[in-house]
Short mmCIF file of C-alpha atoms in Angstrom, two decimals:
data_model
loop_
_atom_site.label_atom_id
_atom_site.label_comp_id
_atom_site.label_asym_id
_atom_site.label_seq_id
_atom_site.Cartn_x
_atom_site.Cartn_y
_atom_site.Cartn_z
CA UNK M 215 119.62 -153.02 4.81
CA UNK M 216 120.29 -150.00 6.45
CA UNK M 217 119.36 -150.15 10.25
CA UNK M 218 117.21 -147.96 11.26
CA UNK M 219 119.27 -146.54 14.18
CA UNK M 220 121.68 -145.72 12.22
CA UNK M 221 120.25 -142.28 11.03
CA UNK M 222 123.34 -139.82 11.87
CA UNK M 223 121.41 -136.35 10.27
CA UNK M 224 117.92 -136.07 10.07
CA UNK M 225 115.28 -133.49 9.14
CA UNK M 226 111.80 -133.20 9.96
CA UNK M 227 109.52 -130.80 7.79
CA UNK M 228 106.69 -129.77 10.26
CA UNK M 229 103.05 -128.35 9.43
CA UNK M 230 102.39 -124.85 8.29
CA UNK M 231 99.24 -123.81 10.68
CA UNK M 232 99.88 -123.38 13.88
CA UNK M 233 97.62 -125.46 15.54
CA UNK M 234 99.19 -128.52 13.29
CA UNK M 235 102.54 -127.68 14.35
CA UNK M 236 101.89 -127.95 18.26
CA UNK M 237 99.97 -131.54 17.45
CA UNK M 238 103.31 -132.47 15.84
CA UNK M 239 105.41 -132.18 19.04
CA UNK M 240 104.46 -135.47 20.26
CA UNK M 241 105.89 -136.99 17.30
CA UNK M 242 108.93 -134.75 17.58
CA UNK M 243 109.18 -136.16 21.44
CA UNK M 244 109.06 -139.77 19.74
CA UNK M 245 112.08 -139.26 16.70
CA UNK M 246 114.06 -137.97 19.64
CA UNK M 247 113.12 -140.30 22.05
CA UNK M 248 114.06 -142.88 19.27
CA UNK M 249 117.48 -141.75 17.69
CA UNK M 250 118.51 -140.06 20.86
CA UNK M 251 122.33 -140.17 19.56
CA UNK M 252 121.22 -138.29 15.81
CA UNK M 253 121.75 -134.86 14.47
CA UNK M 254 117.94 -133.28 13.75
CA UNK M 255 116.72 -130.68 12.54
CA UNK M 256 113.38 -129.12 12.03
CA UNK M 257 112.51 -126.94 9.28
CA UNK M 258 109.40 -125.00 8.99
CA UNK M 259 108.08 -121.47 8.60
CA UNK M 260 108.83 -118.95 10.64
CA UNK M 261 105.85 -119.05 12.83
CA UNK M 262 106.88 -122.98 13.41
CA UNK M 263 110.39 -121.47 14.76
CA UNK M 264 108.44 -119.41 17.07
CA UNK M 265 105.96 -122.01 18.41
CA UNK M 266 108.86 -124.62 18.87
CA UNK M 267 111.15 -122.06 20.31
CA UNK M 268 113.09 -123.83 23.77
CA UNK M 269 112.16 -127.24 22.74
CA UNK M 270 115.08 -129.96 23.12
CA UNK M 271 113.54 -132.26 21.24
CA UNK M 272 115.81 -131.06 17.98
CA UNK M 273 119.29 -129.30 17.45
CA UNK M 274 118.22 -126.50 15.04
CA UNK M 275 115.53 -124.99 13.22
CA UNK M 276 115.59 -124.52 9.85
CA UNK M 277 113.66 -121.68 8.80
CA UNK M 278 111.96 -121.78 5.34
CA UNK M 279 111.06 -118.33 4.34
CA UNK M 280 108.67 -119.09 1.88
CA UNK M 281 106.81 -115.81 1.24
CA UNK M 282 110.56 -114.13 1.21
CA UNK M 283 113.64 -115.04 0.41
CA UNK M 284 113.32 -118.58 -0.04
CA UNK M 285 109.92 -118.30 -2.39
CA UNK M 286 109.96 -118.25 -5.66
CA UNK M 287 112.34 -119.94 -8.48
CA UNK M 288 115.64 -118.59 -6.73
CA UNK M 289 114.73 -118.58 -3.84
CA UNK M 290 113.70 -122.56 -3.89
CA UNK M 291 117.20 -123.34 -5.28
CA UNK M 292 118.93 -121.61 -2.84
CA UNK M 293 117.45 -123.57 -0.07
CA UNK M 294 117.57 -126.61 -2.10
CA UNK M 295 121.23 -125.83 -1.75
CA UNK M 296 121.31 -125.24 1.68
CA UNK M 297 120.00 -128.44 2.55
CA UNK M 298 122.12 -130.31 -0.11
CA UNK M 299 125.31 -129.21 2.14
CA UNK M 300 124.08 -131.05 5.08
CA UNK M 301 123.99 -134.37 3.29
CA UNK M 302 120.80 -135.54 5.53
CA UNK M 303 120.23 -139.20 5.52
CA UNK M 304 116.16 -139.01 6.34
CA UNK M 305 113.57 -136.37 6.03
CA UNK M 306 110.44 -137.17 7.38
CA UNK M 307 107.59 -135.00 5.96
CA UNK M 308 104.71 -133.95 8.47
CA UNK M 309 102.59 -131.93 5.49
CA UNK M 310 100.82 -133.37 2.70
CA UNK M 311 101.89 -131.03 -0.40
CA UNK M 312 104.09 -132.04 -3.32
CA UNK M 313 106.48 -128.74 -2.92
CA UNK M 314 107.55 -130.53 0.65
CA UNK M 315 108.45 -133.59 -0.90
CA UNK M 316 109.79 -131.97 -4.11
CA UNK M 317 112.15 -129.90 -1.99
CA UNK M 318 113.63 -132.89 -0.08
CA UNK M 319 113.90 -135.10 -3.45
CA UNK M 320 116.20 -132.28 -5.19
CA UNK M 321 118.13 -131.56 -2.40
CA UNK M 322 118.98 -135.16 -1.88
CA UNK M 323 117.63 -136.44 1.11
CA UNK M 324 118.44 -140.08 1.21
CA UNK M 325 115.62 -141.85 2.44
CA UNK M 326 111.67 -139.57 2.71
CA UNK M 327 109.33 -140.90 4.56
CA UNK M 328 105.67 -139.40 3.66
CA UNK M 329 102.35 -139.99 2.28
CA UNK M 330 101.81 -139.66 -1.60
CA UNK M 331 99.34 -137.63 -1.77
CA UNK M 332 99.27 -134.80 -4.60
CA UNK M 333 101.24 -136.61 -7.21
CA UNK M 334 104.10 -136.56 -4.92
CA UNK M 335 104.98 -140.47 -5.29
CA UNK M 336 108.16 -140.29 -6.73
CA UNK M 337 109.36 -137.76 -4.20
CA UNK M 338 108.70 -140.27 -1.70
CA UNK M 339 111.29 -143.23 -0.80
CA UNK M 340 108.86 -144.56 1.95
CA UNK M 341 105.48 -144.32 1.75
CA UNK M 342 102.86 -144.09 4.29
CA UNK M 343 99.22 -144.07 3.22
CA UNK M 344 96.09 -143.69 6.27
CA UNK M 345 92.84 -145.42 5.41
CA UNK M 346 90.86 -143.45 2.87
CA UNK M 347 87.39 -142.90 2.33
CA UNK M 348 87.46 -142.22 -1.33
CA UNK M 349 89.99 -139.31 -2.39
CA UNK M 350 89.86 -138.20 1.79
CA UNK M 351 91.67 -139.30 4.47
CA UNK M 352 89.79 -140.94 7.32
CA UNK M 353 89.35 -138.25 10.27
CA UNK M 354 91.72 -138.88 12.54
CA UNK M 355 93.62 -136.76 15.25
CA UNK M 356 96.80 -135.13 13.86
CA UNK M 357 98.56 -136.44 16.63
CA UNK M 358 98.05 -140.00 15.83
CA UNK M 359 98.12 -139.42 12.10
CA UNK M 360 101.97 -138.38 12.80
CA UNK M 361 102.51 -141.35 15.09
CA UNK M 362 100.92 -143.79 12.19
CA UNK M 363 103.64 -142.07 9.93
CA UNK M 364 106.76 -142.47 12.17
CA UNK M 365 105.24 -146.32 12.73
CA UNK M 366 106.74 -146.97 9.37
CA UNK M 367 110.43 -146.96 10.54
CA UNK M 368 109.04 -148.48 13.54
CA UNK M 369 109.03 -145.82 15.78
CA UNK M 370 107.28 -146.26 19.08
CA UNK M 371 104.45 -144.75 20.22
CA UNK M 372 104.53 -142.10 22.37
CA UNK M 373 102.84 -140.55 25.18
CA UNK M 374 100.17 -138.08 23.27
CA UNK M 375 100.70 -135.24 25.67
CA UNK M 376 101.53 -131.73 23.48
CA UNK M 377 104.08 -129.50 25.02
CA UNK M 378 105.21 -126.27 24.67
CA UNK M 379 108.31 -124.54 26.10
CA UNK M 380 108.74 -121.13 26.97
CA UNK M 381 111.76 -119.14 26.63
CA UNK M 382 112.94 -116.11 28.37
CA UNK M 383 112.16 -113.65 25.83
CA UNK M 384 109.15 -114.74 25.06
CA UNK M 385 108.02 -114.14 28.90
CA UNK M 386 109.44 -111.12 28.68
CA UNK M 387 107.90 -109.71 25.54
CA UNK M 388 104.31 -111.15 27.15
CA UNK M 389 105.49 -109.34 30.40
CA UNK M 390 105.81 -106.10 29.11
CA UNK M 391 102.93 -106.40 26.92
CA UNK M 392 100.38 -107.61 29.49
CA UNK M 393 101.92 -105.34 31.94
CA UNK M 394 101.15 -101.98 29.36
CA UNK M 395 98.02 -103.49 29.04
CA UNK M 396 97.31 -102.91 32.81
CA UNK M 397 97.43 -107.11 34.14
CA UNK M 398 98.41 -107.41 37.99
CA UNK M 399 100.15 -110.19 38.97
CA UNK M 400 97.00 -111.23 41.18
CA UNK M 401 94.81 -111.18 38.19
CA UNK M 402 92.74 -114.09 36.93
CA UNK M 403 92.43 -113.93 32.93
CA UNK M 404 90.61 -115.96 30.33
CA UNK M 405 91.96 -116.22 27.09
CA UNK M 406 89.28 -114.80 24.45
CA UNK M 407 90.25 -116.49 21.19
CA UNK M 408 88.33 -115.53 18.21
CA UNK M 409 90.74 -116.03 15.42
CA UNK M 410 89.67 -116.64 11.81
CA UNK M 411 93.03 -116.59 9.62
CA UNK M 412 91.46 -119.81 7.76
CA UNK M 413 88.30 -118.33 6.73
CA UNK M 414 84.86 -116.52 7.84
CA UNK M 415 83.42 -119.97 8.10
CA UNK M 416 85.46 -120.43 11.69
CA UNK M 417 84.34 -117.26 13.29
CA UNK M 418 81.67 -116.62 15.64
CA UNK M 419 79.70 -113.63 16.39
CA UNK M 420 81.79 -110.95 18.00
CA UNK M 421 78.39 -109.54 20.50
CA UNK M 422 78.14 -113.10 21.64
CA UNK M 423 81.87 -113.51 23.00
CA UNK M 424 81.53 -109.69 24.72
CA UNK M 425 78.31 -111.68 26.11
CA UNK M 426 80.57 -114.16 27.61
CA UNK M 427 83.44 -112.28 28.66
CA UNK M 428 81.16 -109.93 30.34
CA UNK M 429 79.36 -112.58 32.23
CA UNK M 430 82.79 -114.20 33.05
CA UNK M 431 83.99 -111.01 34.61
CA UNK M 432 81.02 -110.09 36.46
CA UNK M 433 80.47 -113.57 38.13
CA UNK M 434 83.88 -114.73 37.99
CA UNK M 435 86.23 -112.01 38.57
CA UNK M 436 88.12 -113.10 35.14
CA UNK M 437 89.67 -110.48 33.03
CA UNK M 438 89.24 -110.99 29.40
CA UNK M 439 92.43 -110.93 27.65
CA UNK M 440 91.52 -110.43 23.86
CA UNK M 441 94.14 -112.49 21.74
CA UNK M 442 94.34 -112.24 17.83
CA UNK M 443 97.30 -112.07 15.24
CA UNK M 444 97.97 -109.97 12.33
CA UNK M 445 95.01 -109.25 9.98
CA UNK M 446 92.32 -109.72 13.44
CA UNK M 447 92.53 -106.25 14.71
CA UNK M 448 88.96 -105.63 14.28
CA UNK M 449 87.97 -108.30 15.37
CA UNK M 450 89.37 -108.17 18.46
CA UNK M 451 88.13 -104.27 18.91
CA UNK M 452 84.78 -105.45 17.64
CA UNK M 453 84.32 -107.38 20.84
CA UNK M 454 85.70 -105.01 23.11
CA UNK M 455 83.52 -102.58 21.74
CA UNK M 456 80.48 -104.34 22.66
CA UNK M 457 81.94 -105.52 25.70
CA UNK M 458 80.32 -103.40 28.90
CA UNK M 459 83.09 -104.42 30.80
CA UNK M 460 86.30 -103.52 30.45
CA UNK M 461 88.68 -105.76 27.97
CA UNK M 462 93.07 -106.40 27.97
CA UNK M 463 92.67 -106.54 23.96
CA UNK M 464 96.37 -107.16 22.37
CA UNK M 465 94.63 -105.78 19.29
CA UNK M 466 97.00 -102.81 19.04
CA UNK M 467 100.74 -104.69 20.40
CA UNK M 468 99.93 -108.56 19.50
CA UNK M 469 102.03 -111.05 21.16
CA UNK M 470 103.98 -112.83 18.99
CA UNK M 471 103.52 -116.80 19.25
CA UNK M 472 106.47 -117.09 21.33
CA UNK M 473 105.27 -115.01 23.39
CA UNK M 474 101.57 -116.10 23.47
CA UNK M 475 103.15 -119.21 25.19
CA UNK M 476 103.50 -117.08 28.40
CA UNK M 477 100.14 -115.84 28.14
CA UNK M 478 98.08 -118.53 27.53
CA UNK M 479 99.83 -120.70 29.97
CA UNK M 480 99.06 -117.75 32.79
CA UNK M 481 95.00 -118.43 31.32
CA UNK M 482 92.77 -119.73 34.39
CA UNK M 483 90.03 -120.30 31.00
CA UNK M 484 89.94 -120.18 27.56
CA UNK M 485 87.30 -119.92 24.99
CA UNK M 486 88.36 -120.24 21.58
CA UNK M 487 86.63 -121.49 17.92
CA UNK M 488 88.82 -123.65 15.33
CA UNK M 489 92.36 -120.91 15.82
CA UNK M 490 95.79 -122.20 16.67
CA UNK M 491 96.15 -120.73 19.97
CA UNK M 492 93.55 -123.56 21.30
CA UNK M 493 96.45 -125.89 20.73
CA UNK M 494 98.73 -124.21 23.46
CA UNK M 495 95.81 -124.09 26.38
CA UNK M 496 95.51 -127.92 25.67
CA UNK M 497 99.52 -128.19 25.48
CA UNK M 498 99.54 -126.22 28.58
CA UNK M 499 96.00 -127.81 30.46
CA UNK M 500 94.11 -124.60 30.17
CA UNK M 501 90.47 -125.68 30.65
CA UNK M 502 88.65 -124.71 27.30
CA UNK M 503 85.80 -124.20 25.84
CA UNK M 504 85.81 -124.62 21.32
CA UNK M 505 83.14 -123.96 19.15
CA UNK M 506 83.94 -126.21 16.16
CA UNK M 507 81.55 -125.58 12.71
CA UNK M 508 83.28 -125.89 9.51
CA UNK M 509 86.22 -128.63 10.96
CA UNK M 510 85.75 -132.11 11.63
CA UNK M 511 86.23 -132.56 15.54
CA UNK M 512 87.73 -136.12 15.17
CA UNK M 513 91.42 -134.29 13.89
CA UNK M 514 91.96 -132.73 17.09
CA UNK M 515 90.59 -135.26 19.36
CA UNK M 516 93.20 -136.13 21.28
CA UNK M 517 94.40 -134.35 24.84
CA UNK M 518 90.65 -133.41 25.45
CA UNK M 519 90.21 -134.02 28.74
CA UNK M 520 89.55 -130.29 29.85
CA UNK M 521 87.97 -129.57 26.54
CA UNK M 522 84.23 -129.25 25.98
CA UNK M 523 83.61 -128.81 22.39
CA UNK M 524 80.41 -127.52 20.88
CA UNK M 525 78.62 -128.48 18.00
CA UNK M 526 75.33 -127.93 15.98
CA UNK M 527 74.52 -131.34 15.92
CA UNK M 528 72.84 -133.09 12.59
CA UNK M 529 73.71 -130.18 10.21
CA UNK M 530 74.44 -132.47 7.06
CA UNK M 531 76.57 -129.67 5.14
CA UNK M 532 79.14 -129.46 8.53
CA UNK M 533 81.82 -130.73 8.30
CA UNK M 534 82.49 -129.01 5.14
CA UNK M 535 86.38 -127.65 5.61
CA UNK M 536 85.81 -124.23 3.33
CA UNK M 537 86.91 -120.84 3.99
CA UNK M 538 83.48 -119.67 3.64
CA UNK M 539 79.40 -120.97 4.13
CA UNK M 540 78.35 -121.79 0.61
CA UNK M 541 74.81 -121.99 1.84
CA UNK M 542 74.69 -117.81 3.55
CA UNK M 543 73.23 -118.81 6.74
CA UNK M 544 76.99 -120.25 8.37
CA UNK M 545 74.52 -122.51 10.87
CA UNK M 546 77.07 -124.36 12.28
CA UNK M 547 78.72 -121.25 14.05
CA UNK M 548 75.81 -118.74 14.50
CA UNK M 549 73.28 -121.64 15.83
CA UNK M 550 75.53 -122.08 18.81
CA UNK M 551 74.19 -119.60 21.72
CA UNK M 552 75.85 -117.52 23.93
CA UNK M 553 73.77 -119.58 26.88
CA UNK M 554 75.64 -122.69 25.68
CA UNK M 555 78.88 -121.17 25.57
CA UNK M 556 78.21 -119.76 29.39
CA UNK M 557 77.04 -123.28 30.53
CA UNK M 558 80.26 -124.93 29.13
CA UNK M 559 82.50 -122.37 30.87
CA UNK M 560 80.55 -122.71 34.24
CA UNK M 561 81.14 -126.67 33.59
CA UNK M 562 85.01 -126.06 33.27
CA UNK M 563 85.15 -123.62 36.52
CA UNK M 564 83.60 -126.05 38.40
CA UNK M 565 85.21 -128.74 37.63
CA UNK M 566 88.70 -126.82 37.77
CA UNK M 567 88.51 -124.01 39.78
CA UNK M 568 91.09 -120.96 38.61
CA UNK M 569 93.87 -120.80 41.35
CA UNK M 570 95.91 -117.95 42.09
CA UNK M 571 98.31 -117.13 39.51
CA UNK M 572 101.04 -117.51 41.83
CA UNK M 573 99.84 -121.47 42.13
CA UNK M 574 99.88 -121.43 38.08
CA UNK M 575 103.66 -119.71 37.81
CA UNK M 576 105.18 -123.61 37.19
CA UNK M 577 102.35 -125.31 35.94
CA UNK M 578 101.98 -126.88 32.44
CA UNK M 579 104.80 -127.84 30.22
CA UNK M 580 108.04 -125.61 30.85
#
């Protein structure tokens, strides 16, 4: 039997969305934590290089270009290939789909440690399968889903904290960009997210955040600082537009999501639905405020501390997980109010007052 310290190269295929890949990085701390003396690498999309970008929990990133050079029939063999050369003795798999375990069978990766879903079983050398309720998997944070996984080669568990890391290009790309878009170094922002690259059935009204960022402003002093990625341009000048205050909308130079590290961390607030980005204000203890419809809360319980999460509670279609409201009337978004929405955020200010950026500058995870 091999021991399981023993390990000299591994690689770790992380999650695809965003806010998945930042609920990985506890499990990342772990497998270093654990084979402190092993070669890893991470491979993931290039938004995953970008997210992990400074971390030392790994030695390289291995970026699968899956909509580019490394899609399609050639392009599949010739990363096959790539990862055939480095002879890795474990891959752990973090997603679900049967191309990520198909891609570590043919290129040889000696032991896989995964769950079989999709018909992936024989891809898989060790399985790992969560309770099910039927054909689903249980709701459970991601973050202890990947600990449950890793607890198969008896991998500790970890502390649950997510972390990001900045790196110095990334604070200077959200430097210059914040700076164009007129942001002293005195001011006191809150992070507007109103992202929606899963579906329509995330989003909430754009008239109702304008409502809230105007209220924050006018009470509070906090700047809204509008933050969307490709594809949520109008959204993003939707609110400003019906904003009566002025907005810092990145709608026109977006901040890449190294980048958005830098900004979010500099965030005295945030109010964000179901995006990504929500992930780095808890990874960097941004007091936020979530409207959750179509997504079951329980997958991103953990690290909630200075979340308040808001639900329309006893809607028997939510959670439903689609892109879209089969039923029109997309009640468990538009039934949440703007006056709920400004009661949570009054909550959060009280409870953590914004300080001075220059208090913030070394805060968080860096």
């Amino acid at each position: 039997m091999v021991s399981l310290l023993e390990f000299e190269k591994i690689v770790v295929r992380v999650p695809n969305w965003v806010g998945d890949v930042v609920m990985c990085t506890p499990a990342l701390r772990s497998i270093r934590e654990f084979w402190p003396d092993s070669e890893i690498t991470v491979m993931g999309l290039p938004t995953g290089e970008k997210i992990l970008a400074g971390s030392p929990r790994f030695d390289r990133f291995e970026t699968y270009r899956r909509n580019g050079p490394d899609g399609g029939l050639f392009g599949r063999g010739r990363i096959i290939r790539r990862l055939r050369k480095e002879r890795f003795d474990l891959g752990i798999l973090m997603p679900n789909s049967f191309s990520s375990g198909w891609l570590f069978w043919r290129a040889g990766v000696k032991r896989r440690l995964g769950t079989t879903y999709g018909g992936r079983n024989f891809t898989i050398t060790d399985a790992y399968m969560p309770p099910m309720e039927g054909k689903r998997r249980v709701p459970r944070s991601m973050v202890e889903h990947y600990f449950d996984l890793l607890e198969e080669f008896r991998v500790p568990r970890g502390d649950p904290k997510l972390e990001l890391f900045e790196t110095e290009e990334g604070k200077q790309d959200a430097r210059e960009i914040l700076g164009a878009l007129g942001v002293e170094d005195d001011d006191r922002l809150v992070a507007i997210v109103p992202g929606a690259s899963f579906g329509i059935s995330k989003m909430w009204k754009s008239d109702r955040f304008a409502a809230v960022a105007d209220h924050l402003q006018e009470q509070h002093g906090l700047k809204p600082l509008l933050l969307g990625g490709p594809g949520e341009e109008i959204i993003l000048h939707e609110i400003e537009t019906a904003m009566k205050t002025p907005a810092l909308s990145t709608g026109d130079d977006p901040l890449d999501l190294d980048a958005l590290k830098t900004a979010v961390k500099r965030s005295s607030l945030m109010i964000a639905t179901d995006a990504g980005p929500r992930h780095y204000g808890v990874a960097f203890d941004v007091p936020i405020v979530t409207m959750l419809g179509p997504t079951d809360p329980r997958f991103s319980e953990s690290n909630t501390e200075k979340t308040i999460v808001l639900r329309v509670d006893d809607l028997e279609c939510s959670p439903c997980h689609l892109k879209t409201c089969p039923l029109a009337h997309h009640g468990c978004m538009s039934w949440i109010e703007t006056e709920q929405v400004i009661e949570a955020c009054e909550e959060l200010l009280k409870r953590y007052p914004p300080a001075p950026p220059a208090e913030t500058e070394n805060a968080g995870t860096d």
